[in-house]
Amino acid sequence: MKYQQTQAILQAIEAELRRLQLWTELPPSAAALASQAPFCCDTMPLQQWLQYVLLPRMQALIDARLPLPGQISICPIAEEAFAGLEERAWPLINRIADLDELLSGRREQQVARV
């Protein structure tokens, strides 16, 4: 059941990235992906990290039926990263908060839920 719920949230995150025109066809370089910084914050914007790191890795865990992370907190950085988009980003931030809550059991969200 948790795999299905996670899959649905991942699909919703992708849909929101596309809706906001934050989805890119050109992947980051191998060097950018090799960053050791949290969320690869030194080499790419958060939307690229979501698209090219989080979504594929989570999908791989689901496909292999491997354990999903039990501690995840992406919403605080998402709220900061997407603040310039104002209300347009709220659905994306909400889906990210949904993922945090599903996997870690807590929701650290400042932006209004929609």
C-alpha atoms as a PDB file:
ATOM      1  CA  MET A   1       0.000   0.000   0.000  1.00  0.00           C
ATOM      2  CA  LYS A   2       2.805   2.445   0.879  1.00  0.00           C
ATOM      3  CA  TYR A   3       4.460   1.743  -2.472  1.00  0.00           C
ATOM      4  CA  GLN A   4       1.242   2.658  -4.298  1.00  0.00           C
ATOM      5  CA  GLN A   5       0.773   5.827  -2.253  1.00  0.00           C
ATOM      6  CA  THR A   6       4.397   6.829  -2.831  1.00  0.00           C
ATOM      7  CA  GLN A   7       4.049   6.142  -6.557  1.00  0.00           C
ATOM      8  CA  ALA A   8       0.957   8.352  -6.743  1.00  0.00           C
ATOM      9  CA  ILE A   9       2.724  11.218  -4.958  1.00  0.00           C
ATOM     10  CA  LEU A  10       5.782  10.915  -7.205  1.00  0.00           C
ATOM     11  CA  GLN A  11       3.527  11.117 -10.257  1.00  0.00           C
ATOM     12  CA  ALA A  12       1.820  14.182  -8.789  1.00  0.00           C
ATOM     13  CA  ILE A  13       5.191  15.850  -8.161  1.00  0.00           C
ATOM     14  CA  GLU A  14       6.173  15.213 -11.773  1.00  0.00           C
ATOM     15  CA  ALA A  15       2.844  16.597 -12.991  1.00  0.00           C
ATOM     16  CA  GLU A  16       3.317  19.749 -10.922  1.00  0.00           C
ATOM     17  CA  LEU A  17       6.867  20.253 -12.177  1.00  0.00           C
ATOM     18  CA  ARG A  18       5.542  19.978 -15.716  1.00  0.00           C
ATOM     19  CA  ARG A  19       2.616  22.309 -15.004  1.00  0.00           C
ATOM     20  CA  LEU A  20       5.003  24.929 -13.655  1.00  0.00           C
ATOM     21  CA  GLN A  21       7.276  24.398 -16.683  1.00  0.00           C
ATOM     22  CA  LEU A  22      10.117  23.343 -14.407  1.00  0.00           C
ATOM     23  CA  TRP A  23      10.558  19.957 -16.119  1.00  0.00           C
ATOM     24  CA  THR A  24      13.611  19.879 -18.384  1.00  0.00           C
ATOM     25  CA  GLU A  25      14.651  17.584 -21.202  1.00  0.00           C
ATOM     26  CA  LEU A  26      18.367  18.300 -20.804  1.00  0.00           C
ATOM     27  CA  PRO A  27      19.750  16.385 -17.816  1.00  0.00           C
ATOM     28  CA  PRO A  28      22.420  17.859 -15.563  1.00  0.00           C
ATOM     29  CA  SER A  29      26.013  16.834 -16.138  1.00  0.00           C
ATOM     30  CA  ALA A  30      27.505  13.786 -14.447  1.00  0.00           C
ATOM     31  CA  ALA A  31      29.581  16.147 -12.315  1.00  0.00           C
ATOM     32  CA  ALA A  32      26.455  17.977 -11.151  1.00  0.00           C
ATOM     33  CA  LEU A  33      24.796  14.684 -10.255  1.00  0.00           C
ATOM     34  CA  ALA A  34      27.885  13.595  -8.311  1.00  0.00           C
ATOM     35  CA  SER A  35      27.529  16.462  -5.831  1.00  0.00           C
ATOM     36  CA  GLN A  36      27.835  15.489  -2.187  1.00  0.00           C
ATOM     37  CA  ALA A  37      25.869  18.522  -0.984  1.00  0.00           C
ATOM     38  CA  PRO A  38      22.313  17.980   0.276  1.00  0.00           C
ATOM     39  CA  PHE A  39      19.855  18.144  -2.633  1.00  0.00           C
ATOM     40  CA  CYS A  40      22.878  18.804  -4.926  1.00  0.00           C
ATOM     41  CA  CYS A  41      22.262  22.426  -3.950  1.00  0.00           C
ATOM     42  CA  ASP A  42      25.704  23.478  -5.120  1.00  0.00           C
ATOM     43  CA  THR A  43      25.289  22.146  -8.661  1.00  0.00           C
ATOM     44  CA  MET A  44      21.615  22.355  -9.673  1.00  0.00           C
ATOM     45  CA  PRO A  45      18.287  23.944  -8.789  1.00  0.00           C
ATOM     46  CA  LEU A  46      15.899  21.930  -6.641  1.00  0.00           C
ATOM     47  CA  GLN A  47      13.561  21.161  -9.537  1.00  0.00           C
ATOM     48  CA  GLN A  48      16.399  19.359 -11.332  1.00  0.00           C
ATOM     49  CA  TRP A  49      17.275  17.436  -8.180  1.00  0.00           C
ATOM     50  CA  LEU A  50      13.640  16.362  -7.875  1.00  0.00           C
ATOM     51  CA  GLN A  51      13.497  15.310 -11.524  1.00  0.00           C
ATOM     52  CA  TYR A  52      16.887  13.658 -11.925  1.00  0.00           C
ATOM     53  CA  VAL A  53      17.702  12.380  -8.436  1.00  0.00           C
ATOM     54  CA  LEU A  54      14.686  11.975  -6.150  1.00  0.00           C
ATOM     55  CA  LEU A  55      12.075  10.737  -8.609  1.00  0.00           C
ATOM     56  CA  PRO A  56      14.294   8.111 -10.316  1.00  0.00           C
ATOM     57  CA  ARG A  57      15.766   6.839  -7.044  1.00  0.00           C
ATOM     58  CA  MET A  58      12.387   6.541  -5.384  1.00  0.00           C
ATOM     59  CA  GLN A  59      10.983   4.819  -8.469  1.00  0.00           C
ATOM     60  CA  ALA A  60      13.864   2.335  -8.382  1.00  0.00           C
ATOM     61  CA  LEU A  61      13.081   1.515  -4.740  1.00  0.00           C
ATOM     62  CA  ILE A  62       9.411   1.015  -5.583  1.00  0.00           C
ATOM     63  CA  ASP A  63      10.151  -1.146  -8.620  1.00  0.00           C
ATOM     64  CA  ALA A  64      12.527  -3.363  -6.635  1.00  0.00           C
ATOM     65  CA  ARG A  65      10.213  -3.383  -3.580  1.00  0.00           C
ATOM     66  CA  LEU A  66      13.126  -2.207  -1.455  1.00  0.00           C
ATOM     67  CA  PRO A  67      12.609  -0.327   1.809  1.00  0.00           C
ATOM     68  CA  LEU A  68      11.533   3.274   1.365  1.00  0.00           C
ATOM     69  CA  PRO A  69      13.288   5.974   3.406  1.00  0.00           C
ATOM     70  CA  GLY A  70      11.860   6.461   6.865  1.00  0.00           C
ATOM     71  CA  GLN A  71      13.299   9.928   7.411  1.00  0.00           C
ATOM     72  CA  ILE A  72      12.713  12.506   4.697  1.00  0.00           C
ATOM     73  CA  SER A  73      12.303  16.267   4.893  1.00  0.00           C
ATOM     74  CA  ILE A  74      12.208  18.005   1.525  1.00  0.00           C
ATOM     75  CA  CYS A  75       9.357  20.459   2.106  1.00  0.00           C
ATOM     76  CA  PRO A  76      11.362  23.123   3.990  1.00  0.00           C
ATOM     77  CA  ILE A  77      13.886  23.476   1.154  1.00  0.00           C
ATOM     78  CA  ALA A  78      11.082  23.327  -1.433  1.00  0.00           C
ATOM     79  CA  GLU A  79       9.269  26.203   0.249  1.00  0.00           C
ATOM     80  CA  GLU A  80      12.446  28.262   0.045  1.00  0.00           C
ATOM     81  CA  ALA A  81      13.402  27.187  -3.488  1.00  0.00           C
ATOM     82  CA  PHE A  82       9.967  27.849  -4.971  1.00  0.00           C
ATOM     83  CA  ALA A  83       9.073  30.980  -2.966  1.00  0.00           C
ATOM     84  CA  GLY A  84       9.419  33.150  -6.059  1.00  0.00           C
ATOM     85  CA  LEU A  85       6.581  31.281  -7.730  1.00  0.00           C
ATOM     86  CA  GLU A  86       4.232  32.273  -4.892  1.00  0.00           C
ATOM     87  CA  GLU A  87       0.768  30.622  -4.954  1.00  0.00           C
ATOM     88  CA  ARG A  88       1.478  28.848  -8.242  1.00  0.00           C
ATOM     89  CA  ALA A  89       3.951  26.604  -6.400  1.00  0.00           C
ATOM     90  CA  TRP A  90       1.617  25.666  -3.549  1.00  0.00           C
ATOM     91  CA  PRO A  91       0.318  22.461  -5.181  1.00  0.00           C
ATOM     92  CA  LEU A  92       3.912  21.298  -5.797  1.00  0.00           C
ATOM     93  CA  ILE A  93       4.930  22.149  -2.233  1.00  0.00           C
ATOM     94  CA  ASN A  94       1.870  20.306  -0.934  1.00  0.00           C
ATOM     95  CA  ARG A  95       2.753  17.158  -2.875  1.00  0.00           C
ATOM     96  CA  ILE A  96       6.313  17.294  -1.543  1.00  0.00           C
ATOM     97  CA  ALA A  97       4.929  17.717   1.992  1.00  0.00           C
ATOM     98  CA  ASP A  98       2.649  14.729   1.337  1.00  0.00           C
ATOM     99  CA  LEU A  99       5.708  12.635   0.485  1.00  0.00           C
ATOM    100  CA  ASP A 100       7.523  13.775   3.632  1.00  0.00           C
ATOM    101  CA  GLU A 101       4.490  12.953   5.751  1.00  0.00           C
ATOM    102  CA  LEU A 102       3.885   9.551   4.174  1.00  0.00           C
ATOM    103  CA  LEU A 103       7.473   8.397   4.578  1.00  0.00           C
ATOM    104  CA  SER A 104       8.568  10.049   7.821  1.00  0.00           C
ATOM    105  CA  GLY A 105       5.260  10.540   9.597  1.00  0.00           C
ATOM    106  CA  ARG A 106       5.639  14.301   9.972  1.00  0.00           C
ATOM    107  CA  ARG A 107       4.766  17.344   7.937  1.00  0.00           C
ATOM    108  CA  GLU A 108       7.019  20.404   8.198  1.00  0.00           C
ATOM    109  CA  GLN A 109       5.108  22.865   6.068  1.00  0.00           C
ATOM    110  CA  GLN A 110       4.737  26.623   6.406  1.00  0.00           C
ATOM    111  CA  VAL A 111       2.938  27.349   3.106  1.00  0.00           C
ATOM    112  CA  ALA A 112      -0.843  27.023   3.069  1.00  0.00           C
ATOM    113  CA  ARG A 113      -2.256  23.663   2.068  1.00  0.00           C
ATOM    114  CA  VAL A 114      -4.350  23.570  -1.094  1.00  0.00           C
END
